[in-house]
Coordinates of C-alpha atoms in Angstrom, one line a residue:
Chain Y
X875 CA 26.8 21.4 -32.7
X876 CA 23.2 22.3 -32.3
X877 CA 20.7 19.8 -33.9
X878 CA 19.7 20.8 -37.4
X879 CA 16.2 20.9 -38.6
X880 CA 16.8 18.1 -41.0
X881 CA 18.0 15.5 -38.4
X882 CA 17.0 12.2 -39.8
X883 CA 14.6 10.1 -37.7
X884 CA 15.7 6.9 -39.4
X885 CA 19.3 5.7 -39.2
X886 CA 21.0 3.3 -41.6
X887 CA 23.3 0.7 -39.9
X888 CA 25.8 -1.4 -41.8
X889 CA 27.0 -4.7 -40.4
X890 CA 30.6 -6.0 -41.0
X891 CA 29.3 -8.3 -43.7
X892 CA 27.9 -5.2 -45.6
X893 CA 24.2 -5.7 -44.8
X894 CA 22.2 -2.5 -44.4
X895 CA 19.5 -2.0 -41.9
X896 CA 17.1 0.9 -41.3
X897 CA 16.1 1.6 -37.7
X898 CA 14.3 4.5 -36.0
X899 CA 16.7 6.8 -34.3
X900 CA 14.6 6.7 -31.1
X901 CA 15.2 2.9 -30.9
X902 CA 18.8 2.9 -32.1
X903 CA 19.9 5.3 -29.4
X904 CA 19.4 2.6 -26.8
X905 CA 23.0 1.9 -27.9
X906 CA 25.2 4.5 -26.2
X907 CA 27.7 4.0 -29.0
X908 CA 25.1 5.0 -31.6
X909 CA 23.7 7.8 -29.4
X910 CA 27.2 9.3 -29.1
X911 CA 27.5 9.3 -32.9
X912 CA 24.1 10.9 -33.4
X913 CA 25.0 13.6 -30.8
X914 CA 28.3 14.2 -32.5
X915 CA 26.5 14.6 -35.8
X916 CA 28.2 11.6 -37.4
X917 CA 25.0 9.7 -38.1
X918 CA 24.0 11.4 -41.3
X919 CA 25.0 8.7 -43.8
X920 CA 25.6 5.0 -43.1
X921 CA 26.8 4.0 -39.7
X922 CA 29.3 1.2 -40.0
X923 CA 29.3 -1.3 -37.2
X924 CA 32.6 -3.2 -37.7
X925 CA 32.2 -5.7 -34.9
X926 CA 28.7 -6.9 -35.6
X927 CA 27.6 -9.3 -38.3
X928 CA 24.3 -9.1 -40.2
X929 CA 22.5 -11.9 -38.4
X930 CA 23.3 -10.6 -35.0
X931 CA 22.6 -7.0 -35.9
X932 CA 19.1 -8.1 -37.2
X933 CA 18.5 -9.7 -33.9
X934 CA 19.7 -6.6 -31.9
X935 CA 17.5 -4.3 -34.0
X936 CA 14.5 -6.6 -33.3
X937 CA 15.3 -6.1 -29.6
X938 CA 15.7 -2.3 -30.0
X939 CA 12.4 -2.0 -31.7
X940 CA 10.6 -4.3 -29.3
X941 CA 11.9 -2.8 -26.1
X942 CA 11.5 0.8 -27.1
X943 CA 7.9 0.2 -28.0
X944 CA 7.2 -0.6 -24.3
X945 CA 6.5 2.4 -22.1
X946 CA 8.3 2.8 -18.9
X947 CA 7.1 -0.4 -17.2
X948 CA 10.0 -2.4 -15.9
X949 CA 8.0 -5.6 -15.5
X950 CA 6.8 -5.6 -19.0
X951 CA 10.3 -4.8 -20.3
X952 CA 11.6 -7.7 -18.3
X953 CA 9.1 -10.1 -19.6
X954 CA 9.8 -8.9 -23.2
X955 CA 13.5 -9.6 -22.6
X956 CA 12.8 -13.1 -21.2
X957 CA 10.7 -13.9 -24.2
X958 CA 13.2 -12.4 -26.7
X959 CA 16.0 -14.5 -25.3
X960 CA 14.0 -17.7 -24.6
X961 CA 14.8 -19.5 -27.9
X962 CA 18.4 -18.3 -28.4
X963 CA 21.2 -20.9 -28.3
X964 CA 24.5 -20.2 -26.7
X965 CA 26.3 -19.3 -29.9
X966 CA 23.7 -16.6 -30.6
X967 CA 23.9 -15.4 -27.0
X968 CA 27.7 -15.1 -27.2
X969 CA 27.3 -13.1 -30.4
X970 CA 24.7 -10.9 -28.8
X971 CA 26.6 -10.2 -25.6
X972 CA 29.6 -9.1 -27.7
X973 CA 27.4 -6.9 -29.9
X974 CA 25.7 -5.4 -26.8
X975 CA 29.2 -4.8 -25.3
X976 CA 30.4 -3.1 -28.5
X977 CA 27.2 -1.1 -28.9
X978 CA 27.2 -0.2 -25.2
X979 CA 23.7 -1.4 -24.4
X980 CA 23.8 -2.2 -20.7
X981 CA 20.2 -3.6 -20.5
X982 CA 20.8 -6.1 -23.3
X983 CA 24.2 -7.0 -21.9
X984 CA 22.8 -7.7 -18.5
X985 CA 19.9 -9.7 -19.9
X986 CA 22.1 -11.9 -22.0
X987 CA 24.7 -12.3 -19.2
X988 CA 22.0 -13.3 -16.8
X989 CA 20.7 -15.8 -19.4
X990 CA 24.2 -17.4 -19.8
X991 CA 24.6 -17.5 -16.0
X992 CA 21.3 -19.2 -15.7
X993 CA 22.7 -22.2 -17.7
X994 CA 25.6 -22.5 -15.2
X995 CA 23.4 -22.2 -12.1
X996 CA 23.9 -25.1 -9.6
X997 CA 25.7 -27.2 -12.2
X998 CA 28.8 -29.3 -11.5
X999 CA 32.2 -28.3 -13.0
X1000 CA 32.2 -31.3 -15.4
X1001 CA 28.7 -30.4 -16.6
X1002 CA 29.7 -26.8 -17.3
X1003 CA 32.9 -27.9 -19.1
X1004 CA 30.9 -30.2 -21.4
X1005 CA 28.2 -27.7 -22.0
X1006 CA 30.5 -25.0 -23.2
X1007 CA 33.3 -27.1 -24.5
X1008 CA 35.8 -25.7 -21.9
X1009 CA 39.1 -27.6 -22.0
X1010 CA 40.5 -28.5 -18.6
X1011 CA 44.2 -27.4 -18.7
X1012 CA 44.9 -28.1 -15.0
X1013 CA 47.1 -31.0 -14.1
X1014 CA 45.2 -33.4 -11.8
X1015 CA 47.3 -32.1 -8.9
X1016 CA 46.6 -28.4 -9.7
X1017 CA 42.9 -29.2 -10.0
X1018 CA 42.8 -31.0 -6.7
X1019 CA 44.5 -28.0 -5.1
X1020 CA 42.0 -25.5 -6.5
X1021 CA 39.1 -27.7 -5.4
X1022 CA 40.6 -28.0 -1.9
X1023 CA 40.9 -24.3 -1.7
X1024 CA 37.2 -23.8 -2.5
X1025 CA 36.0 -27.0 -0.9
X1026 CA 32.8 -25.5 0.5
X1027 CA 31.4 -24.8 -3.0
X1028 CA 31.4 -28.5 -3.8
X1029 CA 29.2 -29.7 -1.0
X1030 CA 25.9 -30.9 -2.3
X1031 CA 26.8 -30.6 -6.0
X1032 CA 26.4 -33.8 -7.9
X1033 CA 29.7 -35.4 -8.7
X1034 CA 30.6 -36.1 -12.3
X1035 CA 31.4 -39.3 -14.1
X1036 CA 34.5 -37.8 -15.6
X1037 CA 36.2 -36.4 -12.5
Chain U
X917 CA 39.7 -21.9 -27.4
X918 CA 36.0 -22.4 -26.6
X919 CA 33.5 -19.6 -27.2
X920 CA 32.7 -18.7 -23.6
X921 CA 36.3 -18.6 -22.4
X922 CA 37.1 -16.3 -25.4
X923 CA 34.8 -13.6 -24.2
X924 CA 36.5 -10.5 -22.7
X925 CA 37.1 -10.7 -19.0
X926 CA 34.7 -7.9 -18.1
X927 CA 31.9 -9.8 -19.9
X928 CA 32.8 -13.0 -17.9
X929 CA 32.7 -10.9 -14.7
X930 CA 29.2 -9.7 -15.7
X931 CA 28.0 -13.3 -16.3
X932 CA 29.4 -14.3 -12.9
X933 CA 27.6 -11.3 -11.4
X934 CA 24.4 -13.1 -11.8
X935 CA 25.5 -16.3 -10.0
X936 CA 25.3 -17.1 -6.3
X937 CA 28.6 -16.8 -4.5
X938 CA 29.0 -20.5 -4.4
X939 CA 28.3 -21.1 -8.1
X940 CA 30.7 -18.2 -9.0
X941 CA 33.5 -19.5 -6.9
X942 CA 33.2 -23.0 -8.3
X943 CA 34.0 -21.7 -11.8
X944 CA 37.6 -21.4 -10.6
X945 CA 38.0 -25.1 -11.2
X946 CA 36.9 -25.0 -14.9
X947 CA 40.3 -24.1 -16.3
X948 CA 43.3 -22.0 -15.6
X949 CA 41.7 -19.0 -17.3
X950 CA 38.8 -19.2 -15.0
X951 CA 40.8 -19.5 -11.8
X952 CA 40.5 -16.0 -10.5
X953 CA 37.7 -14.4 -12.4
X954 CA 35.2 -15.1 -9.6
X955 CA 37.1 -12.8 -7.2
X956 CA 37.0 -9.9 -9.6
X957 CA 33.3 -10.0 -10.2
X958 CA 31.7 -6.8 -9.0
X959 CA 29.5 -8.3 -6.3
X960 CA 29.9 -10.3 -3.1
X961 CA 27.0 -12.3 -1.6
X962 CA 27.6 -14.2 1.6
X963 CA 25.0 -15.8 3.8
X964 CA 25.8 -18.2 6.6
X965 CA 22.3 -19.4 6.2
X966 CA 23.0 -21.1 2.9
X967 CA 26.7 -21.7 3.4
X968 CA 27.6 -25.3 3.2
X969 CA 30.0 -25.9 6.0
X970 CA 30.4 -24.9 9.6
X971 CA 30.5 -21.4 11.1
X972 CA 34.3 -21.4 11.5
X973 CA 34.7 -22.2 7.8
X974 CA 32.3 -19.5 6.8
X975 CA 34.1 -16.9 8.8
X976 CA 37.5 -17.9 7.3
X977 CA 36.1 -18.0 3.7
X978 CA 34.6 -14.6 4.3
X979 CA 37.7 -13.2 5.8
X980 CA 39.9 -14.5 2.9
X981 CA 37.6 -13.4 0.2
X982 CA 37.2 -9.9 1.6
X983 CA 41.0 -9.7 1.9
X984 CA 41.4 -10.7 -1.8
X985 CA 39.0 -7.9 -2.8
X986 CA 40.8 -5.4 -0.7
X987 CA 44.2 -6.4 -2.1
X988 CA 42.9 -5.7 -5.6
X989 CA 41.5 -2.3 -4.8
X990 CA 44.5 -0.4 -6.2
X991 CA 44.1 -2.4 -9.4
X992 CA 40.8 -0.6 -10.0
X993 CA 38.6 -3.4 -8.8
X994 CA 35.1 -2.0 -8.4
X995 CA 32.7 -3.7 -6.0
X996 CA 29.2 -2.6 -6.8
X997 CA 27.1 -4.8 -4.5
X998 CA 27.9 -6.3 -1.1
X999 CA 25.3 -8.5 0.5
X1000 CA 26.1 -10.0 3.9
X1001 CA 23.9 -12.1 6.1
X1002 CA 25.5 -13.3 9.3
X1003 CA 24.5 -14.7 12.6
X1004 CA 26.5 -13.8 15.7
X1005 CA 26.1 -17.2 17.4
X1006 CA 29.8 -18.2 17.6
X1007 CA 31.2 -18.5 21.1
X1008 CA 34.2 -16.3 20.6
X1009 CA 32.4 -13.4 18.9
X1010 CA 34.7 -13.7 15.9
X1011 CA 31.7 -12.7 13.7
X1012 CA 31.3 -9.4 15.6
X1013 CA 35.0 -8.6 15.2
X1014 CA 34.8 -9.6 11.5
X1015 CA 31.9 -7.2 11.0
X1016 CA 33.7 -4.4 12.8
X1017 CA 36.9 -5.1 10.8
X1018 CA 35.4 -5.3 7.3
X1019 CA 32.2 -3.3 7.0
X1020 CA 33.7 0.1 7.5
X1021 CA 36.6 -0.9 5.2
X1022 CA 34.3 -2.1 2.5
X1023 CA 31.8 0.7 2.4
X1024 CA 34.6 3.0 1.3
X1025 CA 35.4 0.8 -1.7
X1026 CA 32.9 2.3 -4.0
X1027 CA 30.1 -0.1 -3.1
X1028 CA 26.8 1.2 -4.4
X1029 CA 24.5 -1.3 -2.8
X1030 CA 25.2 -2.7 0.6
X1031 CA 22.8 -5.0 2.4
X1032 CA 23.4 -6.2 5.9
X1033 CA 21.4 -8.7 7.8
X1034 CA 22.5 -9.7 11.3
X1035 CA 20.9 -12.4 13.4
X1036 CA 22.0 -12.9 16.9
X1037 CA 20.9 -14.5 20.1
X1038 CA 21.2 -11.2 22.0
X1039 CA 24.9 -11.1 21.4
X1040 CA 26.0 -7.5 21.8
X1041 CA 26.5 -5.6 18.6
X1042 CA 27.8 -2.0 18.6
X1043 CA 25.8 -0.8 15.7
X1044 CA 27.7 2.4 15.4
X1045 CA 31.1 0.7 15.0
X1046 CA 29.7 -1.4 12.2
X1047 CA 27.4 0.7 10.1
X1048 CA 28.3 4.3 11.1
X1049 CA 29.0 6.2 7.9
X1050 CA 28.2 3.2 5.8
X1051 CA 26.9 5.4 3.1
X1052 CA 26.0 2.7 0.6
X1053 CA 23.9 0.8 3.1
X1054 CA 20.5 0.2 1.5
X1055 CA 19.1 -2.6 3.6
X1056 CA 19.7 -3.1 7.3
X1057 CA 18.0 -6.1 9.0
X1058 CA 18.7 -6.9 12.6
X1059 CA 17.2 -9.8 14.5
X1060 CA 17.7 -10.5 18.2
X1061 CA 20.6 -8.1 18.5
X1062 CA 21.5 -6.4 21.6
X1063 CA 22.1 -2.9 20.5
X1064 CA 23.0 -1.4 23.9
X1065 CA 26.3 0.4 24.0
X1066 CA 29.3 -1.5 25.1
X1067 CA 28.7 -0.8 28.8
X1068 CA 29.8 -3.1 31.6
X1069 CA 27.0 -5.2 33.1
X1070 CA 27.0 -3.3 36.3
X1071 CA 25.6 -0.2 34.6
X1072 CA 22.4 -1.8 33.2
X1073 CA 20.4 1.3 32.2
X1074 CA 22.4 2.8 29.4
X1075 CA 20.6 2.1 26.2
X1076 CA 20.9 2.8 22.5
X1077 CA 19.3 6.1 22.5
X1078 CA 17.3 7.6 19.8
X1079 CA 20.1 10.1 19.3
X1080 CA 22.7 7.5 18.5
X1081 CA 20.3 5.6 16.2
X1082 CA 19.5 8.9 14.4
X1083 CA 23.2 9.6 14.0
X1084 CA 23.7 6.2 12.4
X1085 CA 20.7 6.6 10.2
X1086 CA 21.7 10.0 9.0
X1087 CA 25.1 8.7 8.0
X1088 CA 23.4 6.1 5.8
X1089 CA 21.2 8.3 3.6
X1090 CA 20.4 5.6 1.0
X1091 CA 18.7 3.2 3.4
X1092 CA 15.5 1.8 1.8
X1093 CA 14.9 -1.1 4.2
X1094 CA 15.1 -1.0 7.9
X1095 CA 14.1 -4.0 9.9
X1096 CA 14.6 -4.5 13.7
X1097 CA 13.1 -7.7 15.1
X1098 CA 13.4 -8.5 18.8
X1099 CA 16.3 -6.1 19.3
X1100 CA 16.9 -5.3 22.9
X1101 CA 17.7 -1.9 24.2
X1102 CA 16.0 -0.1 21.4
X1103 CA 13.2 1.6 23.2
X1104 CA 12.1 4.3 20.9
X1105 CA 12.4 4.8 17.2
X1106 CA 11.3 7.9 15.3
X1107 CA 11.0 7.9 11.6
X1108 CA 11.6 11.5 10.6
X1109 CA 11.0 13.1 7.2
X1110 CA 14.4 14.6 7.0
X1111 CA 16.3 11.5 8.0
X1112 CA 14.5 8.9 5.9
X1113 CA 14.3 10.3 2.4
X1114 CA 14.5 6.9 0.8
X1115 CA 13.0 4.6 3.3
X1116 CA 10.5 2.1 1.7
X1117 CA 10.2 -0.8 4.0
X1118 CA 10.1 -0.5 7.8
X1119 CA 9.7 -3.5 10.1
X1120 CA 9.8 -3.3 13.8
X1121 CA 8.9 -6.2 16.1
X1122 CA 9.4 -6.3 19.8
X1123 CA 8.1 -7.7 23.0
X1124 CA 9.7 -5.0 25.1
X1125 CA 8.0 -1.8 26.0
X1126 CA 8.8 0.5 23.1
X1127 CA 7.4 3.3 21.1
X1128 CA 7.6 4.1 17.4
X1129 CA 6.8 7.5 15.9
X1130 CA 6.2 7.9 12.2
X1131 CA 6.4 11.2 10.6
X1132 CA 5.4 12.0 7.0
X1133 CA 7.6 9.6 5.0
X1134 CA 6.1 9.7 1.5
X1135 CA 8.4 6.9 0.2
X1136 CA 7.2 4.3 2.6
X1137 CA 5.7 1.2 0.9
X1138 CA 5.6 -1.2 3.8
X1139 CA 5.0 -0.7 7.5
X1140 CA 5.1 -3.8 9.7
X1141 CA 5.0 -3.3 13.4
X1142 CA 4.5 -5.7 16.2
X1143 CA 4.0 -5.1 19.9
X1144 CA 4.7 -1.5 20.7
X1145 CA 3.1 1.9 21.0
X1146 CA 2.7 3.6 17.6
X1147 CA 2.3 7.2 17.1
X1148 CA 1.3 8.4 13.6
X1149 CA 2.2 12.0 13.0
X1150 CA 1.1 11.7 9.4
X1151 CA -1.9 10.1 7.9
X1152 CA -1.0 10.3 4.3
X1153 CA 1.0 7.5 2.9
X1154 CA 0.9 7.9 -0.9
X1155 CA 3.0 4.9 -1.7
X1156 CA 2.0 2.6 1.1
X1157 CA 1.2 -0.9 -0.2
X1158 CA 1.5 -3.0 2.9
X1159 CA 0.4 -2.2 6.4
X1160 CA 0.6 -4.7 9.3
X1161 CA -0.1 -3.8 12.9
X1162 CA 0.1 -6.6 15.3
X1163 CA -0.6 -6.2 19.0
X1164 CA 0.1 -2.5 18.8
X1165 CA -1.2 0.3 20.9
X1166 CA -2.1 3.3 18.8
X1167 CA -1.2 6.5 20.6
X1168 CA -4.4 8.5 21.3
X1169 CA -3.3 11.6 19.5
X1170 CA -3.0 9.7 16.3
X1171 CA -6.7 9.0 16.5
X1172 CA -9.5 11.4 15.5
X1173 CA -11.1 12.3 18.8
X1174 CA -14.7 12.4 17.6
X1175 CA -15.1 8.8 16.4
X1176 CA -12.0 7.1 17.7
X1177 CA -10.8 6.2 14.3
X1178 CA -7.3 6.1 13.0
X1179 CA -7.5 7.4 9.5
X1180 CA -4.8 6.2 7.1
X1181 CA -4.9 7.6 3.6
X1182 CA -3.2 5.0 1.5
X1183 CA -4.5 5.1 -2.1
X1184 CA -2.1 2.3 -3.2
X1185 CA -2.6 -0.1 -0.3
X1186 CA -3.0 -3.7 -1.4
X1187 CA -2.6 -5.5 2.0
X1188 CA -3.7 -4.6 5.5
X1189 CA -3.2 -6.8 8.5
X1190 CA -4.3 -6.2 12.0
X1191 CA -4.1 -8.3 15.1
X1192 CA -4.8 -7.4 18.6
X1193 CA -7.3 -7.4 21.5
X1194 CA -8.6 -3.9 20.9
X1195 CA -9.8 -2.3 17.7
X1196 CA -8.4 0.9 16.2
X1197 CA -10.7 1.2 13.3
X1198 CA -8.4 2.0 10.5
X1199 CA -10.1 3.6 7.7
X1200 CA -8.6 4.1 4.4
X1201 CA -9.6 7.3 2.9
X1202 CA -12.0 7.2 0.0
X1203 CA -9.2 7.5 -2.5
X1204 CA -7.9 4.2 -1.3
X1205 CA -9.9 2.5 -3.9
X1206 CA -7.9 1.5 -6.9
X1207 CA -8.3 -2.1 -7.7
X1208 CA -8.8 -4.9 -5.2
X1209 CA -6.9 -5.2 -2.0
X1210 CA -7.1 -7.6 0.8
X1211 CA -7.2 -7.3 4.5
X1212 CA -6.6 -9.7 7.2
X1213 CA -8.1 -9.0 10.6
X1214 CA -7.3 -11.1 13.6
X1215 CA -9.6 -10.3 16.4
X1216 CA -9.3 -11.3 20.0
X1217 CA -12.3 -11.6 22.3
X1218 CA -11.1 -11.5 25.9
X1219 CA -13.3 -10.0 28.5
X1220 CA -16.8 -11.0 29.4
X1221 CA -18.3 -7.5 29.9
X1222 CA -16.6 -6.3 26.8
X1223 CA -17.9 -8.8 24.3
X1224 CA -20.8 -6.6 23.1
X1225 CA -18.6 -3.5 22.6
X1226 CA -16.1 -5.8 21.0
X1227 CA -18.5 -6.7 18.3
X1228 CA -19.5 -3.1 17.8
X1229 CA -15.9 -2.3 17.4
X1230 CA -15.3 -5.2 15.1
X1231 CA -18.2 -4.0 13.0
X1232 CA -16.8 -0.5 12.7
X1233 CA -13.5 -1.9 11.6
X1234 CA -15.1 -4.2 9.0
X1235 CA -17.1 -1.3 7.7
X1236 CA -13.9 0.6 7.2
X1237 CA -12.5 -2.2 5.1
X1238 CA -15.5 -2.8 2.9
X1239 CA -13.5 -2.1 -0.2
X1240 CA -11.2 -5.0 0.4
X1241 CA -11.4 -8.7 0.4
X1242 CA -11.6 -9.4 4.1
X1243 CA -10.3 -12.4 5.9
X1244 CA -11.3 -12.4 9.5
X1245 CA -10.0 -14.6 12.3
X1246 CA -11.7 -14.6 15.7
X1247 CA -9.7 -15.8 18.6
X1248 CA -11.1 -16.5 22.1
X1249 CA -9.0 -17.1 25.1
X1250 CA -11.3 -17.9 28.0
X1251 CA -14.1 -20.3 28.0
X1252 CA -17.3 -18.6 29.1
X1253 CA -17.6 -15.1 27.7
X1254 CA -19.3 -14.8 24.4
X1255 CA -22.2 -16.8 25.8
X1256 CA -23.1 -13.8 27.8
X1257 CA -23.7 -11.7 24.7
X1258 CA -27.4 -11.5 24.8
X1259 CA -29.9 -11.6 22.0
X1260 CA -30.4 -7.9 22.8
X1261 CA -27.2 -7.1 20.9
X1262 CA -28.8 -8.8 17.9
X1263 CA -31.9 -6.7 18.3
X1264 CA -30.0 -3.5 18.9
X1265 CA -27.9 -4.0 15.8
X1266 CA -30.4 -5.6 13.5
X1267 CA -32.8 -2.8 14.1
X1268 CA -30.2 0.0 14.5
X1269 CA -29.4 0.2 10.8
X1270 CA -26.0 1.6 11.7
X1271 CA -24.2 -1.6 11.0
X1272 CA -24.8 -2.9 7.6
X1273 CA -23.4 -6.4 7.3
X1274 CA -20.1 -6.5 5.5
X1275 CA -19.1 -9.3 3.1
X1276 CA -16.2 -11.4 4.5
X1277 CA -14.4 -13.8 2.2
X1278 CA -13.1 -16.1 4.9
X1279 CA -13.9 -16.3 8.6
X1280 CA -11.6 -18.4 10.7
X1281 CA -12.6 -19.5 14.2
X1282 CA -9.9 -20.1 16.7
X1283 CA -10.5 -21.6 20.1
X1284 CA -14.1 -20.5 20.2
X1285 CA -16.0 -22.5 22.8
X1286 CA -18.8 -24.2 20.9
X1287 CA -21.5 -23.8 23.6
X1288 CA -21.2 -20.0 23.1
X1289 CA -21.6 -20.3 19.3
X1290 CA -25.3 -19.8 18.7
X1291 CA -25.6 -16.4 20.4
X1292 CA -22.2 -15.4 19.0
X1293 CA -23.1 -16.2 15.4
X1294 CA -26.5 -14.6 15.8
X1295 CA -24.6 -11.4 16.5
X1296 CA -21.8 -11.9 14.0
X1297 CA -24.2 -12.5 11.2
X1298 CA -25.7 -9.1 11.9
X1299 CA -22.3 -7.4 11.3
X1300 CA -20.8 -9.6 8.6
X1301 CA -21.7 -12.0 5.8
X1302 CA -18.9 -14.6 5.7
X1303 CA -18.7 -16.7 2.5
X1304 CA -16.6 -19.3 4.1
X1305 CA -16.2 -20.3 7.8
X1306 CA -13.5 -22.6 8.9
X1307 CA -12.7 -24.1 12.2
X1308 CA -9.7 -26.2 12.9
X1309 CA -8.9 -28.4 15.9
X1310 CA -5.5 -29.5 17.1
X1311 CA -5.9 -32.8 18.9
X1312 CA -2.8 -32.2 21.1
X1313 CA -4.5 -29.2 22.7
X1314 CA -7.9 -30.7 23.3
X1315 CA -9.1 -34.2 24.1
X1316 CA -10.6 -36.3 21.3
X1317 CA -14.0 -36.5 22.9
X1318 CA -14.3 -32.8 23.4
X1319 CA -13.3 -32.2 19.8
X1320 CA -16.0 -34.6 18.6
X1321 CA -18.6 -32.9 20.7
X1322 CA -17.6 -29.5 19.4
X1323 CA -17.7 -30.7 15.8
X1324 CA -21.1 -32.2 16.3
X1325 CA -22.5 -29.1 17.9
X1326 CA -21.0 -26.9 15.2
X1327 CA -22.6 -29.0 12.4
X1328 CA -25.9 -29.2 14.3
X1329 CA -26.0 -25.5 14.7
X1330 CA -25.6 -24.9 10.9
X1331 CA -28.1 -27.6 10.1
X1332 CA -30.6 -25.7 12.2
X1333 CA -29.6 -22.4 10.5
X1334 CA -30.1 -24.1 7.1
X1335 CA -33.6 -25.4 8.0
X1336 CA -34.9 -22.2 9.7
X1337 CA -33.1 -19.8 7.5
X1338 CA -31.7 -16.4 8.5
X1339 CA -32.0 -13.1 6.7
X1340 CA -30.4 -13.1 3.2
X1341 CA -29.0 -16.6 3.5
X1342 CA -29.7 -18.6 0.3
X1343 CA -27.9 -21.8 1.0
X1344 CA -25.1 -23.4 2.9
X1345 CA -23.0 -26.5 2.6
X1346 CA -20.7 -28.2 5.0
X1347 CA -17.3 -29.7 4.1
X1348 CA -15.1 -31.8 6.4
X1349 CA -11.5 -32.6 6.0
X1350 CA -10.5 -36.2 6.4
X1351 CA -7.2 -35.9 8.3
X1352 CA -5.5 -39.1 7.2
X1353 CA -6.4 -38.7 3.5
X1354 CA -6.1 -34.9 3.4
X1355 CA -9.2 -34.7 1.3
X1356 CA -12.3 -32.5 1.7
X1357 CA -15.7 -34.2 1.4
X1358 CA -19.1 -32.6 1.4
X1359 CA -21.4 -33.7 4.2
X1360 CA -24.8 -34.8 3.1
X1361 CA -27.4 -32.8 4.9
X1362 CA -30.3 -34.8 3.7
X1363 CA -31.5 -37.2 6.4
X1364 CA -29.9 -37.9 9.7
X1365 CA -26.2 -37.8 10.0
X1366 CA -24.4 -40.8 11.3
X1367 CA -21.9 -39.0 13.6
X1368 CA -19.6 -41.9 14.3
X1369 CA -18.6 -42.4 10.7
X1370 CA -18.9 -38.8 9.6
X1371 CA -16.6 -37.4 12.2
X1372 CA -14.0 -40.1 12.1
X1373 CA -10.5 -38.4 12.0
X1374 CA -11.7 -34.9 11.1
X1375 CA -9.7 -31.9 12.1
X1376 CA -11.2 -29.2 10.0
X1377 CA -14.8 -28.1 9.2
X1378 CA -15.6 -25.6 6.5
X1379 CA -19.0 -24.1 6.0
X1380 CA -19.7 -22.3 2.7
X1381 CA -22.6 -19.8 2.8
X1382 CA -24.4 -18.3 -0.1
X1383 CA -25.9 -14.9 0.6
X1384 CA -28.5 -13.0 -1.4
X1385 CA -27.4 -9.7 -2.7
X1386 CA -28.6 -7.3 -0.1
X1387 CA -31.7 -5.2 -0.9
X1388 CA -29.6 -2.0 -0.8
X1389 CA -27.1 -3.1 -3.3
X1390 CA -29.7 -4.4 -5.7
X1391 CA -31.6 -1.1 -5.5
X1392 CA -28.3 0.7 -6.3
X1393 CA -27.9 -1.5 -9.3
X1394 CA -31.4 -0.6 -10.5
X1395 CA -30.5 3.1 -10.2
X1396 CA -27.5 2.6 -12.4

């Protein structure tokens, strides 16, 4: 359907815990999911986002506004992203990466994924397990076999106290 | 289950995408869920340079991993990026056969970005069997590869022709970086507009006789050429940021006949480097002016009779680079040449008015014989105004006594300059680097210098000169 003259420039988003947010359409369409809704003419009323809670959505909207205010300058955008993510803990990052995935925002998804990856960089298996609370469900024999298979990746990595 | 392991698999793949190969593979030990995620991430990054383990192990890990990716192709595994750096130094040439086996296979797997870097000690590599039709190839770097075709040794004159290279290049239309360093049997390269639509960085280093022709390639950002004959068919490089020409011969029809100047119009240039024993004055067209850029000129002085014209040439080149922050290195090979540059050059240039002295940020002197310094500097100060002059000595190359004598003569020369004064010079100071303590100290120029203690264990001397704003520029300021 062709765009009508009364197309709203502000969209209302609703989180799964019923919080409402107003956001400029130009910023919101960074999300391919929302953009598709706008293009299909389904964005007239309130847009329900069933997989995102209010706290995360507020954060994502801050990001949408911040990044869309920056003109096409990749370096400035990158430094905005770095700053935006710098004080987020892992729980928040996990919420954001899921929201970015649901909203289909590849730039946010990549930035958050890279941020999580950064935590794991050059760290030992034991350290990563403790950091993220990952439970080791290998038997000692199985673990030894996997380690043996990828032995080269353990050279020069600090050994852990717990394995 | 913990938060991270709960994330959907494709998000975990995306997280692992940002890790090195090694870090990504190591996650397989975290828990059963993580066991195989690494080998479904959309990128592969292998470098035997950083691989921890011997070459044999590297090749077997590479082979197994590539096999795993291939096996999953029909399950919809998508490989976006494939970076491979490999050296061909193994005795049985397994790495060559590995390349020939996997590269053609992989480039059909939907790879969007393929970077290949090959280092070899003149091991033969049939480039066409490896990267021919490697459409996603974006960066190709080859070092010390023998690119001749697989021809028996008794037919030594068959070489990788321009034609074959062009065929390869035209089958890789996305190429943005092309680097050939010390590759044998590559005697001529022509960068053609129609073949290199995306080429941004071009590096070509060789010690063989070779020629490079460069057409109009508007995408070029970096040109780095060492040791061959260069023919510029175009002088406009809109996006060029980096230009380095080392020991090259500029083909005469690239140069404007009238004033023997190679004009490069590069409005976005930020670095220019030139090294060689002759001087093609490279002038950057007036538009090349946005912001500061720097240039690094390494200048050889070789022949006695040529010293004067050398300085005139050097002056021309410096003039062409006035817009940049210039760093100049002067290198002398033989002992007794610059001494013959008479004072007449000084008169000629000082009175000629053609050569206004150019501000030089840093002047490095290399192997300049000190006895020839006074006349040399007299001339040099007519063509440039260095803010800093450094001279370094390597004790392994020269005897201790000789070094001490040179250092003393250098300092004495500048003491005289300071006392007598030369045109536009306001002040100068001399710093010496204490070799053992790696600390600069300023030499007191008041009163006599006690040479024994002052020059104990010194391997670098630095003279800082403060110049008055020249009359011309101050009058310009007044006009404004």
